[in-house]
Amino acid sequence: MIGRKIALAALALCAAAVGVNSASACTNYLVTKGASVDGSVMISYAADSHYLYGELYHWPAAVYPKGALYKVYEWDTGKYLGEIPQAAKTYNVVGNINEHQVMIGETTYGGREELHDPNGLIDYGSLIYLALQRSTSARDAIKTMVELVAEYGYASEGESFSIADKNEVWIMELIGKGPHDKNLKKAPKGKVNRKGAVWVARMIPDGYVSGHANQARITTFPLANGKTSITDKQLKKIYDPNVTTVYSHDVIQLAREMGYFKGKDAEFSFSDTYNPVTFSGARACDARVFAFFNSVRSDMGQYLDYVKGENLSHRMPLWVKPEKKVSQHDVMQAMRDHFEGFELDMTKDVGAGPWGLPYRWRPMDWEYKGQKYVNERATATQQTGFVFVAQARSWMPDAVGAILWFGMDDADGTVFTPMYGCMTSIPEAFAVGNGSLLEYSKTSAFWLFNKVTNFTYLRYNYMHADLKKVQERLEKGYIEQVEAGQKRLADLYKANPAKAVAEATAFSTKCAENTMAEWEKLFEFLMVKYIDGNIKVEENGVFKATEVNPKVPVKVLNPEYPDWWKEAVIRNTGDKLKVR
């Protein structure tokens, strides 16, 4: 029942980046152990969709009798796809992490439309959460995902997946093979079996970071003629630590059969074949990866011609080595990026309005006098359902090692609140069924965060500065609490696992409740301070009143519009507003 409820609630997690006008949604950043400050592994994910209601999903660990079935519902629509055999044993899953510190995120790139299989049984969302329920490592998850689509068919468009555990981070890109005949048990001799998907998975080298955002990014890759690459025909070798690339045996064969590729095998590029980069793929998608890379390296400016869509052949590398180690707070900040600091900065052009709003309402592209233009699509965006930074810590027991730093709504205006992978219950504010896109709920974190962020959009540069103070205080406090308590929690788990799980659950619940209380107070503060376009004078959150009446503000401020805005108004109105 839990899977059914979630599937129906999660409408259209991430749409394909087919064109700039489409909902080019979702962003993943990947950080290896050697690239992080504390030696943890991290992946981030923004679930961006105008149709997604933010909730924190939960599947309890369970044991099933022989013959039990799992009902598969398409994640985007709730459409019933069919049934598959249930695993004998499943693991506890909280959001996109599990009790074994396995973490999975995704972004949809769409790819070649003719490769969609309407007869597939496993969609991308089900693939993620089935793998989390059945896997104890990243390699385990890759093997599980590959076997599921091979056995039951793949029902979605092209996807990029971030798959990680406490030691490794992988990027996997996958796309269907086109419609398959459900009655045909075996493909004709020499032809590709249309059931399933073609794919490539590569392990990010330790010490490096990567990212993907609705554009396939794996180009050429090592073939299985050495010790570090295997095909799906050799999946039993996936647990060999020397294996760093895995791919479907027919990934090149299908490309040849479809007429996509005619070169030598060694020249084959997955992305250039199955999701050729376009202006949209660079400007609306890979630009977000650039923003993350640019935050950790000083030499990324060389790829500006690519991310602006001017030179599509000058592609960025799949991974880069950061110049300094990355913390969980750094990744949180990266998820809040609006291209600040370089020429795509969304706070600087006229579209930001007089108060520097880094958002543009959809559609993303528009036309004027026959010429097409675009609005930027940055990492932080208004239509986010939920966002997280998932962190796995190899020095901790698995059950209390993984933390989902979880937030609702726009990453720039949320609070990343720690949720443990072992949790046995979900805080009411994040729970499935507490409100919907058509039902306001006073106890829902999704609605509370939207209430605050939508208010701040009115006078962003002033109001968001106040929001940031509370946001930073809460997140810094949560990070300090988690780090200060990790040794005690690890020791407690070794002595009494059940008690440690209960304590971790209670801690996460308390943090969620605290976030809700603090954010409601923030809304009240912002409402009082900024009502009707005035700005009341305050100091450390205390409003200044007159000596005569403590309920009357001593002064209200009315910041002037910037000169460029005044000039634009004069150009538009002429002498209409001129004082005679």
XYZ file of C-alpha atoms in Angstrom:
580
model
C 0.000 0.000 0.000
C 2.851 2.403 0.764
C 4.276 2.096 -2.751
C 0.815 2.624 -4.250
C 0.131 5.767 -2.243
C 3.505 7.226 -3.080
C 3.236 6.492 -6.772
C -0.123 8.205 -7.008
C 1.157 11.200 -5.063
C 4.355 11.658 -7.059
C 3.058 12.967 -10.375
C 5.771 13.641 -12.948
C 8.932 13.745 -10.858
C 11.197 14.825 -13.671
C 10.322 15.578 -17.276
C 12.642 14.969 -20.199
C 14.863 17.718 -21.450
C 13.760 17.394 -25.067
C 13.712 21.148 -25.678
C 14.105 24.357 -23.761
C 10.323 24.633 -23.549
C 10.012 21.309 -21.740
C 10.273 20.986 -17.977
C 14.036 20.430 -17.925
C 14.049 19.288 -14.361
C 16.146 17.614 -11.637
C 19.807 17.998 -10.744
C 22.298 15.534 -9.191
C 25.772 16.282 -7.817
C 28.105 13.424 -6.827
C 30.997 13.590 -4.331
C 33.429 10.733 -3.654
C 35.090 9.922 -0.319
C 38.412 11.407 -1.324
C 36.754 14.642 -2.438
C 34.847 15.279 0.805
C 36.046 17.055 3.917
C 35.240 14.209 6.310
C 35.625 11.201 4.007
C 31.897 10.710 3.529
C 30.210 9.970 0.190
C 27.481 12.350 -0.967
C 24.930 12.673 -3.736
C 22.374 15.453 -4.075
C 19.022 15.565 -5.833
C 16.383 18.183 -6.587
C 13.064 16.618 -7.614
C 11.803 19.433 -9.816
C 8.336 19.303 -11.306
C 5.354 21.609 -11.476
C 3.203 18.553 -10.700
C 5.123 17.067 -7.769
C 4.003 17.350 -4.153
C 6.933 17.050 -1.762
C 6.836 14.136 0.689
C 9.342 11.841 2.395
C 8.718 8.264 1.302
C 9.198 5.214 3.529
C 9.274 1.461 2.975
C 9.846 -0.508 6.217
C 12.091 -3.543 6.089
C 10.033 -6.705 5.621
C 10.108 -10.450 5.043
C 7.692 -11.863 2.448
C 6.354 -15.389 1.916
C 7.190 -17.328 -1.214
C 4.905 -16.311 -4.065
C 4.286 -12.754 -2.819
C 3.943 -10.160 -5.572
C 4.924 -6.504 -5.878
C 2.474 -4.256 -7.722
C 4.251 -1.819 -10.051
C 2.719 1.608 -10.649
C 4.296 4.080 -13.038
C 5.931 6.748 -10.910
C 4.950 9.718 -13.048
C 1.276 8.894 -13.520
C 0.208 6.257 -11.001
C -0.734 3.973 -13.907
C -0.760 0.292 -12.948
C 1.883 -1.547 -14.988
C 1.696 -5.077 -13.585
C 3.187 -7.372 -10.956
C 6.589 -8.886 -10.341
C 7.744 -11.393 -7.706
C 8.457 -9.736 -4.373
C 11.896 -10.196 -2.847
C 12.047 -12.593 0.087
C 13.566 -9.835 2.211
C 13.576 -6.056 1.769
C 15.462 -3.297 3.575
C 14.312 -0.126 5.279
C 14.123 2.792 2.847
C 13.740 6.440 3.834
C 13.391 8.689 0.820
C 16.298 7.830 -1.478
C 18.567 6.072 1.034
C 18.363 2.725 2.790
C 19.610 1.133 5.991
C 22.749 -0.161 4.212
C 23.808 3.351 3.162
C 22.811 2.851 -0.471
C 21.724 6.121 -2.102
C 20.125 6.709 -5.527
C 19.076 9.848 -7.421
C 18.142 10.512 -11.041
C 17.640 13.012 -13.840
C 15.644 12.340 -16.990
C 17.329 13.144 -20.308
C 14.693 11.638 -22.595
C 16.893 10.737 -25.554
C 15.635 9.140 -28.751
C 11.841 8.941 -28.584
C 11.603 5.813 -30.767
C 13.422 3.812 -28.079
C 10.583 4.134 -25.589
C 8.943 0.772 -24.884
C 5.196 0.981 -24.124
C 5.246 -2.688 -23.136
C 7.897 -2.298 -20.431
C 6.924 -3.142 -16.869
C 9.530 -1.245 -14.801
C 9.582 2.556 -14.917
C 12.484 4.660 -13.650
C 10.879 5.555 -10.312
C 10.008 1.964 -9.472
C 13.509 0.975 -10.541
C 15.038 3.316 -7.952
C 12.893 2.253 -5.016
C 12.955 -1.452 -5.862
C 16.754 -1.271 -5.970
C 16.889 0.534 -2.628
C 14.667 -2.106 -1.039
C 16.818 -4.956 -2.400
C 20.434 -3.726 -2.314
C 23.253 -3.591 0.201
C 25.799 -1.703 -1.941
C 26.010 0.516 -5.015
C 27.223 -2.412 -7.123
C 24.365 -4.483 -5.758
C 21.933 -1.750 -6.831
C 23.357 -1.595 -10.358
C 23.074 -5.376 -10.706
C 19.512 -5.298 -9.355
C 18.450 -2.517 -11.727
C 20.005 -4.216 -14.746
C 18.359 -7.534 -13.979
C 14.949 -5.948 -13.358
C 14.777 -4.162 -16.716
C 16.188 -7.178 -18.560
C 13.558 -9.464 -17.060
C 10.506 -7.205 -17.159
C 11.257 -4.482 -19.705
C 11.904 -0.766 -19.236
C 8.914 1.587 -19.398
C 10.455 5.080 -19.213
C 12.586 7.487 -21.231
C 16.337 7.857 -20.991
C 17.633 8.319 -17.436
C 20.853 9.193 -15.672
C 21.184 7.693 -12.178
C 23.474 8.584 -9.277
C 24.130 5.351 -7.363
C 26.316 5.397 -4.267
C 27.158 3.744 -0.976
C 29.588 4.485 1.862
C 32.607 3.758 -0.339
C 31.768 4.350 -4.009
C 29.847 6.650 -6.340
C 28.598 5.582 -9.784
C 26.849 7.326 -12.635
C 24.627 5.077 -14.746
C 22.893 6.098 -17.972
C 20.151 3.978 -19.426
C 17.595 4.046 -22.251
C 15.088 1.572 -23.696
C 15.502 -0.388 -26.940
C 12.159 0.446 -28.502
C 8.854 -1.480 -28.378
C 9.295 -5.177 -27.639
C 6.938 -7.987 -28.609
C 5.642 -9.494 -25.357
C 4.960 -12.773 -27.125
C 8.447 -13.085 -28.615
C 10.658 -15.048 -26.232
C 13.902 -14.686 -28.175
C 15.216 -12.111 -30.645
C 15.905 -13.223 -34.241
C 19.474 -14.356 -34.837
C 21.864 -11.420 -35.099
C 19.279 -8.937 -33.863
C 19.005 -7.043 -30.568
C 16.544 -8.374 -28.012
C 14.186 -5.389 -27.663
C 13.169 -6.211 -24.126
C 15.038 -4.201 -21.499
C 17.495 -1.351 -21.970
C 20.974 -0.423 -23.105
C 23.127 1.307 -20.532
C 26.564 2.227 -19.215
C 27.654 2.616 -15.573
C 30.950 4.228 -14.564
C 32.478 4.601 -11.112
C 33.629 8.125 -10.292
C 37.363 7.990 -9.403
C 38.023 8.649 -5.739
C 38.923 12.261 -5.098
C 36.666 13.533 -7.890
C 33.172 14.992 -8.188
C 30.602 14.641 -10.960
C 27.107 15.746 -11.858
C 24.222 15.332 -14.292
C 21.133 17.426 -14.993
C 18.863 16.088 -17.763
C 21.591 15.630 -20.363
C 23.347 12.271 -20.807
C 27.018 12.810 -19.931
C 28.833 9.501 -20.472
C 30.636 9.711 -23.811
C 33.302 7.127 -24.680
C 34.162 4.468 -22.091
C 36.597 1.550 -21.628
C 35.469 -1.633 -23.361
C 35.575 -5.075 -21.781
C 38.935 -6.150 -23.155
C 40.839 -5.352 -19.992
C 40.481 -5.825 -16.240
C 38.425 -2.781 -15.362
C 35.351 -3.104 -17.604
C 32.692 -5.775 -18.018
C 29.404 -6.235 -19.881
C 26.109 -7.463 -18.504
C 27.084 -10.940 -19.695
C 29.720 -10.864 -16.943
C 27.609 -9.304 -14.174
C 28.821 -11.823 -11.625
C 32.142 -9.939 -11.798
C 30.563 -6.635 -10.798
C 31.720 -7.129 -7.197
C 35.369 -7.208 -8.312
C 36.793 -3.933 -6.918
C 38.907 -3.556 -10.065
C 35.774 -3.215 -12.170
C 35.014 0.471 -12.723
C 32.900 0.349 -15.890
C 29.935 -1.895 -16.642
C 27.748 -1.758 -19.742
C 25.123 -3.724 -21.628
C 26.589 -6.104 -24.175
C 24.341 -4.731 -26.934
C 24.760 -0.994 -26.293
C 26.818 -0.558 -29.483
C 24.967 -3.254 -31.446
C 21.622 -1.468 -30.990
C 23.160 1.815 -32.146
C 24.405 0.157 -35.310
C 21.104 -1.611 -35.931
C 19.194 1.667 -35.580
C 21.633 3.537 -37.819
C 22.817 5.862 -35.059
C 26.482 4.818 -35.204
C 28.861 3.496 -37.874
C 32.330 4.040 -36.441
C 34.757 1.795 -34.571
C 33.655 0.375 -31.241
C 36.377 2.331 -29.410
C 34.906 5.579 -30.795
C 31.393 4.882 -29.514
C 29.934 7.615 -27.270
C 26.782 6.817 -25.303
C 25.659 10.427 -24.971
C 26.420 11.463 -28.547
C 24.525 8.425 -29.799
C 21.468 8.155 -27.577
C 21.087 11.777 -26.406
C 23.003 14.081 -28.772
C 23.606 17.409 -27.074
C 21.581 20.377 -28.335
C 21.477 24.044 -27.395
C 18.920 23.068 -24.741
C 21.069 20.216 -23.454
C 23.969 22.580 -22.894
C 22.204 25.773 -21.775
C 19.287 24.379 -19.751
C 20.945 21.205 -18.461
C 24.743 20.923 -18.471
C 24.982 24.566 -17.346
C 23.858 23.358 -13.919
C 26.697 20.813 -13.830
C 29.053 23.606 -14.875
C 27.852 25.711 -11.930
C 28.858 22.958 -9.487
C 32.198 22.305 -11.179
C 32.827 26.050 -11.266
C 32.301 26.220 -7.491
C 35.117 23.712 -6.846
C 37.577 24.610 -9.627
C 38.952 27.938 -10.885
C 39.583 26.854 -14.481
C 36.054 25.971 -15.615
C 35.608 29.238 -17.503
C 37.107 27.507 -20.522
C 33.776 25.676 -20.956
C 31.544 28.767 -20.952
C 31.242 28.614 -24.739
C 29.745 25.138 -24.348
C 27.275 25.824 -21.536
C 26.066 28.956 -23.333
C 25.243 26.739 -26.305
C 27.794 28.416 -28.605
C 30.198 25.477 -29.075
C 28.481 22.143 -28.483
C 31.620 20.164 -29.316
C 33.539 21.627 -26.358
C 32.003 19.352 -23.770
C 32.968 19.268 -20.108
C 34.648 16.189 -18.602
C 32.449 13.643 -16.840
C 34.227 14.334 -13.560
C 36.680 16.899 -12.160
C 39.028 17.000 -9.184
C 38.055 19.791 -6.757
C 40.778 22.190 -5.666
C 39.640 21.834 -2.071
C 37.622 19.241 -0.177
C 33.837 19.549 -0.249
C 31.588 19.497 2.835
C 27.905 18.657 3.102
C 27.268 22.362 3.603
C 29.124 23.092 0.340
C 26.846 20.681 -1.520
C 23.785 22.258 0.077
C 24.973 25.648 -1.146
C 25.648 24.251 -4.623
C 22.029 23.124 -4.784
C 21.028 26.766 -4.157
C 22.918 28.168 -7.130
C 21.393 30.664 -9.592
C 24.554 31.064 -11.697
C 25.814 33.752 -9.332
C 29.347 34.891 -10.093
C 29.427 34.559 -13.878
C 27.612 35.967 -16.876
C 24.499 33.777 -16.635
C 23.749 35.213 -13.168
C 19.955 35.289 -12.904
C 19.938 38.076 -10.302
C 21.568 40.651 -12.588
C 19.501 41.092 -15.757
C 16.253 43.016 -16.166
C 14.256 39.803 -15.805
C 15.190 39.780 -12.108
C 13.141 42.914 -11.581
C 14.148 45.701 -9.221
C 14.635 43.312 -6.276
C 16.998 40.770 -7.889
C 14.634 37.776 -8.112
C 16.612 34.805 -9.549
C 13.535 33.066 -10.977
C 11.656 33.230 -14.265
C 8.155 31.883 -14.525
C 7.572 29.334 -17.259
C 7.700 28.843 -20.193
C 11.479 28.768 -20.386
C 11.608 29.975 -23.991
C 9.825 32.912 -25.588
C 9.684 34.755 -28.883
C 9.857 38.403 -29.863
C 9.570 39.690 -33.444
C 10.351 36.270 -34.843
C 13.465 35.686 -32.742
C 13.525 32.991 -30.044
C 15.017 33.624 -26.600
C 15.392 31.634 -23.389
C 15.185 32.101 -19.668
C 17.973 30.429 -17.723
C 17.291 27.204 -15.820
C 19.557 27.214 -12.748
C 20.034 24.501 -10.119
C 17.695 26.143 -7.602
C 14.230 26.538 -9.064
C 10.804 27.420 -7.791
C 8.970 24.237 -8.786
C 11.021 21.832 -6.651
C 8.942 19.245 -4.794
C 11.729 18.069 -2.510
C 15.504 18.271 -2.421
C 18.198 16.385 -0.527
C 21.870 15.897 0.094
C 22.400 12.215 0.922
C 25.476 11.401 2.997
C 26.998 7.979 3.712
C 29.660 7.600 6.412
C 31.888 4.533 6.270
C 33.077 4.935 9.872
C 29.545 4.523 11.230
C 27.404 1.375 11.492
C 25.298 1.208 8.334
C 21.939 1.606 10.049
C 22.908 4.936 11.601
C 25.492 5.906 8.994
C 23.395 7.296 6.159
C 21.701 10.663 6.555
C 19.261 12.252 4.148
C 19.606 16.012 4.569
C 16.066 16.610 3.392
C 14.222 19.767 2.397
C 10.910 20.756 0.839
C 10.353 23.204 -2.020
C 12.954 25.505 -3.574
C 16.454 24.473 -2.421
C 17.422 28.113 -1.968
C 14.650 28.657 0.557
C 14.543 25.331 2.363
C 16.255 23.910 5.437
C 18.183 20.665 4.965
C 17.001 18.652 7.967
C 18.730 15.359 8.962
C 16.717 12.153 8.392
C 18.425 8.844 9.273
C 18.220 5.873 6.910
C 17.144 3.577 9.744
C 14.073 5.628 10.739
C 11.021 3.545 11.550
C 8.546 6.402 11.137
C 8.343 9.669 9.195
C 7.720 13.064 10.855
C 4.173 14.317 10.302
C 5.410 17.400 8.422
C 7.033 15.212 5.758
C 4.592 12.279 5.766
C 2.906 10.927 2.651
C -0.719 12.011 2.506
C -0.339 15.190 4.567
C -1.820 17.543 1.981
C -1.429 17.601 -1.788
C -1.005 20.127 -4.591
C -4.773 20.651 -4.377
C -5.084 20.427 -0.569
C -3.477 22.951 1.762
C -2.285 21.515 5.079
C -1.161 23.637 8.031
C 1.034 20.784 9.274
C 2.740 20.117 5.930
C 6.356 21.215 5.466
C 5.774 21.480 1.711
C 3.058 24.095 2.189
C 4.893 25.974 4.950
C 8.071 26.322 2.881
C 6.069 27.371 -0.168
C 4.264 29.945 1.962
C 7.566 31.500 2.989
C 9.408 31.304 -0.333
C 6.508 32.621 -2.402
C 6.294 35.585 -0.038
C 10.029 36.298 -0.347
C 9.773 36.372 -4.140
C 7.991 39.756 -3.752
C 11.116 41.574 -2.535
C 13.769 38.906 -2.846
C 17.038 40.736 -2.153
C 15.762 42.116 1.171
C 13.541 39.293 2.395
C 15.806 36.430 1.398
C 18.640 37.939 3.437
C 16.479 37.516 6.538
C 15.563 33.980 5.499
C 19.238 33.065 5.076
C 20.020 34.003 8.676
C 17.523 31.490 10.035
C 18.416 28.893 7.416
C 22.131 29.039 8.210
C 21.555 28.966 11.954
C 19.356 25.866 11.734
C 21.540 23.947 9.290
C 24.760 24.757 11.126
C 23.120 23.608 14.356
C 21.906 20.334 12.837
C 25.323 19.579 11.334
C 27.019 20.265 14.672
C 24.518 18.073 16.535
C 24.958 15.169 14.123
C 28.744 15.355 14.262
C 28.832 15.777 18.051
C 26.568 12.766 18.581
C 27.944 10.354 16.012
C 30.361 8.502 18.304
C 27.761 8.047 21.012
C 25.193 6.820 18.467
C 27.691 4.381 16.947
C 28.572 2.992 20.391
C 24.907 2.714 21.306
C 24.170 0.813 18.101
C 26.900 -1.710 18.870
C 25.461 -2.233 22.348
C 21.750 -2.018 21.555
C 20.774 -1.659 17.855
C 17.043 -1.266 18.512
C 17.620 1.536 21.032
C 19.969 3.334 18.633
C 17.423 3.151 15.811
C 14.735 4.509 18.126
C 17.018 7.344 19.211
C 17.919 8.216 15.607
C 14.233 8.242 14.675
C 13.395 10.477 17.638
C 16.264 12.856 16.792
C 15.154 13.261 13.176
C 11.545 13.764 14.254
C 12.586 16.430 16.758
C 14.652 18.212 14.094
C 11.686 18.213 11.696
C 9.406 19.639 14.379
C 11.974 22.297 15.226
C 12.333 23.263 11.572
C 8.565 23.655 11.264
C 8.326 25.802 14.402
C 11.240 28.017 13.376
C 9.907 28.458 9.844
C 6.447 29.430 11.042
C 8.083 32.067 13.254
C 10.086 33.246 10.249
C 6.926 33.696 8.204
C 5.343 35.763 10.964
C 8.486 37.878 11.235
C 8.643 38.494 7.475
C 4.959 39.355 7.314
C 5.279 41.953 10.060
C 8.510 43.421 8.715
C 7.612 43.667 5.015
C 3.831 44.109 4.863
C 2.568 46.423 2.089
C 6.011 47.145 0.682
C 7.252 48.896 3.810
C 10.273 47.702 5.752
C 10.136 48.121 9.504
C 13.314 48.814 11.451
C 14.465 45.933 13.676
C 17.561 44.760 15.474
C 18.274 41.057 16.021
C 14.663 40.253 15.276
C 13.206 42.854 17.652
C 11.196 45.644 16.025
C 11.895 49.200 17.157
C 8.862 51.123 18.425
C 8.224 54.728 19.352
C 8.727 55.829 22.941
C 5.128 56.957 23.116
C 3.530 53.754 21.877
C 5.317 50.360 21.904
C 2.913 49.096 19.209
C 3.821 51.731 16.623
C 7.014 51.314 14.559
C 9.586 54.017 15.084
C 10.157 54.212 11.359
C 9.396 52.395 8.115
C 11.851 52.290 5.234
C 10.916 52.544 1.560
C 13.940 51.597 -0.560
C 13.917 53.309 -3.924
C 13.747 51.428 -7.172
C 17.147 51.200 -8.938
C 18.054 53.761 -11.615
C 17.912 51.226 -14.445
C 14.308 50.521 -13.498
C 13.464 54.259 -13.422
C 15.031 54.696 -16.866
C 13.013 51.771 -18.237
C 9.785 53.259 -16.886
C 10.578 56.665 -18.412
C 11.381 55.092 -21.786
C 8.065 53.242 -21.653
C 5.853 56.094 -20.405
C 7.519 59.228 -21.782
C 6.279 62.334 -19.956
C 3.203 60.615 -18.526
C 4.622 60.437 -14.988
C 6.697 63.640 -15.159
C 6.097 66.200 -12.405
C 5.023 69.477 -14.006
